[in-house]
XYZ file of N, CA and C in Angstrom:
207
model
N -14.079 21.521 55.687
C -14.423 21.009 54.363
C -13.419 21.542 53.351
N -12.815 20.770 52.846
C -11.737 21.178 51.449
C -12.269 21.006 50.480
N -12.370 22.121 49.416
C -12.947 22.176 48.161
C -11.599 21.424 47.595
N -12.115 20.544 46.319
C -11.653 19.658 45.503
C -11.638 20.336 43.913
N -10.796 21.227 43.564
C -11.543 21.735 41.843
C -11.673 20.090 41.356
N -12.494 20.782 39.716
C -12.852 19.639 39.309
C -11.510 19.449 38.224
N -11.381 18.271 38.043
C -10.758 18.328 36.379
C -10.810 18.843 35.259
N -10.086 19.537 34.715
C -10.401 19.933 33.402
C -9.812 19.763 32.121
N -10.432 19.669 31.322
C -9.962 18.554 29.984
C -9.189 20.055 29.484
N -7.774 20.266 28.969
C -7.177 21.729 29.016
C -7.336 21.232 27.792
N -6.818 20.435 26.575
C -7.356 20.399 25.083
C -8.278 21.098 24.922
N -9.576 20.511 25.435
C -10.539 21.108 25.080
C -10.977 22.178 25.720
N -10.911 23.085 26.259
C -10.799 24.405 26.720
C -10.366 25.270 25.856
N -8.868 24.907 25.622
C -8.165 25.931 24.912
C -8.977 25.945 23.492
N -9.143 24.491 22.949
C -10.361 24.539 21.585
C -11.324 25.283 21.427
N -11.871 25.251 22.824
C -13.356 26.169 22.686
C -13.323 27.671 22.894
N -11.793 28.326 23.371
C -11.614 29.488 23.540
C -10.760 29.961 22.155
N -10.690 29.195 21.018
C -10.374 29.455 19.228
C -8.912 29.782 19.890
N -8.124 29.121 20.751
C -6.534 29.564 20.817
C -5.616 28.549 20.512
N -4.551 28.579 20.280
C -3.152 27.690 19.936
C -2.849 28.016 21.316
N -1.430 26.525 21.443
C -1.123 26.009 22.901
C -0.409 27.593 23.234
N 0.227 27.984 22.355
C 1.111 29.328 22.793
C -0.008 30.909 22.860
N -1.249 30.959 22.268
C -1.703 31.898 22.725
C -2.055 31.531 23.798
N -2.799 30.651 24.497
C -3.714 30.075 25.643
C -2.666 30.058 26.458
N -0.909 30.219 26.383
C -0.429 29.484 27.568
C 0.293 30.610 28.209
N 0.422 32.067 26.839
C 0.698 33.102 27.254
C -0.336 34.366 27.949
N -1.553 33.947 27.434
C -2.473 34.550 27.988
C -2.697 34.586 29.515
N -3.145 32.712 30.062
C -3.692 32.662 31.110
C -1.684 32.667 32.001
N -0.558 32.706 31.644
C 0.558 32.389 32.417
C 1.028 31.014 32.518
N 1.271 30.412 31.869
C 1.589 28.914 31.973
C 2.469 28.424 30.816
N 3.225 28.108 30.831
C 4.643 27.808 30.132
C 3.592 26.755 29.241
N 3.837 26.900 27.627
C 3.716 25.869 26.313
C 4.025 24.542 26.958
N 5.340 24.440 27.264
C 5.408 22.863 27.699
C 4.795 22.319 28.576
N 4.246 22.770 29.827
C 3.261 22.608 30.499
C 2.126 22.052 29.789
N 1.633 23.246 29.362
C 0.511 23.243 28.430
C 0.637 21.759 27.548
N 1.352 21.538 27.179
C 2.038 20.504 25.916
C 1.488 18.856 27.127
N 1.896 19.443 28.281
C 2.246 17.957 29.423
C 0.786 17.599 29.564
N 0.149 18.666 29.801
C -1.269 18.564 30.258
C -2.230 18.071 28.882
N -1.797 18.917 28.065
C -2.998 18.019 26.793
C -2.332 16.745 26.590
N -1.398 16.250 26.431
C -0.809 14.913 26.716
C -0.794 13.626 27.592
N -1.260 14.327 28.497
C -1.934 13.419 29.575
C -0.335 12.694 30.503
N 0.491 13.598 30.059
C 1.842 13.199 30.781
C 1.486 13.185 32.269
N 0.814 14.850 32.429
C 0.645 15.379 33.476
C -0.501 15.598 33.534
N -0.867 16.119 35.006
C -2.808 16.688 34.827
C -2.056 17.954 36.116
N -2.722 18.842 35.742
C -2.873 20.316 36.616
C -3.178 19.604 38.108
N -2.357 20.427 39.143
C -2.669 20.391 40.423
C -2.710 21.468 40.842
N -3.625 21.770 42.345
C -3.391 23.026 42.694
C -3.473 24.350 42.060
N -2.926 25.820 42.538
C -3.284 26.732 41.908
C -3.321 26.957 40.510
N -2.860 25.898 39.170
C -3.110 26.014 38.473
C -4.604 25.579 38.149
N -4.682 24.159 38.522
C -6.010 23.489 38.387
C -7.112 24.250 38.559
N -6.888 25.315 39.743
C -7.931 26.174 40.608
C -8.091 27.198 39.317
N -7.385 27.736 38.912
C -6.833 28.668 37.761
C -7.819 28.386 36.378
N -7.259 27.225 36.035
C -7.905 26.254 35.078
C -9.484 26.012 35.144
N -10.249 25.627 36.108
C -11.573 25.883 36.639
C -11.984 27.281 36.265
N -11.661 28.268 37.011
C -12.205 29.564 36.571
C -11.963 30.046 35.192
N -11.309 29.765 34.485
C -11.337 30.122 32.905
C -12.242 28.994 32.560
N -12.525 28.181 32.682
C -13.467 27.268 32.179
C -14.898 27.745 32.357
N -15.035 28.467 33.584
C -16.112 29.252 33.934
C -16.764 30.201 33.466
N -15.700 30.968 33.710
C -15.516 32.488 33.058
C -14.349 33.238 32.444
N -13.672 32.659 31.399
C -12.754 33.191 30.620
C -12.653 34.692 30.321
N -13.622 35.319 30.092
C -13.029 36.613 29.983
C -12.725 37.363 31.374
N -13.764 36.930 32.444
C -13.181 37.626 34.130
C -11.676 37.311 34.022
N -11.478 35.959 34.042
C -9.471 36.080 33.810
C -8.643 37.027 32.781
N -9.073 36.794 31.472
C -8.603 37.960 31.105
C -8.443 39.223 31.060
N -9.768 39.624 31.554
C -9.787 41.220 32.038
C -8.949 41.190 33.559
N -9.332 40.513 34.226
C -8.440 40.837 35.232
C -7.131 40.785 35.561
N -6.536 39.592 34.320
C -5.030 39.591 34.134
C -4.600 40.832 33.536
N -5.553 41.517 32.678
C -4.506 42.729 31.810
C -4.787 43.979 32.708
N -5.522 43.708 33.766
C -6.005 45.051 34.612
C -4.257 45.169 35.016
């Protein structure tokens, strides 16, 4: 069985966590322009980001505490 993350709307994420594309993109590791592709709908997250993306949607501060550990 292969888990599928779900989609996640990254606009609105980063909205609901009160950040700009450059705090949110330096925080969780993910390059602004990225960031820029994905609220744009150029691009959509695949893979370990997507997976990435899911768990801050979840639980945002477990990522952050565990990124600055």
């Amino acid at each position: 069985l292969i888990h599928r993350p779900r989609p996640v709307d990254v606009k609105a994420l980063r909205v609901k966590l009160n950040m700009t594309q450059e705090q949110f993109a330096s925080r969780f590791g993910f390059s602004t322009a990225t960031l820029r592709h994905w609220e744009r709908g150029d691009r959509a997250p695949q893979g370990p980001p997507l997976v990435l993306l899911n768990v801050i949607a979840h639980n945002p501060t477990a990522v952050i505490v565990a990124l600055a550990a």
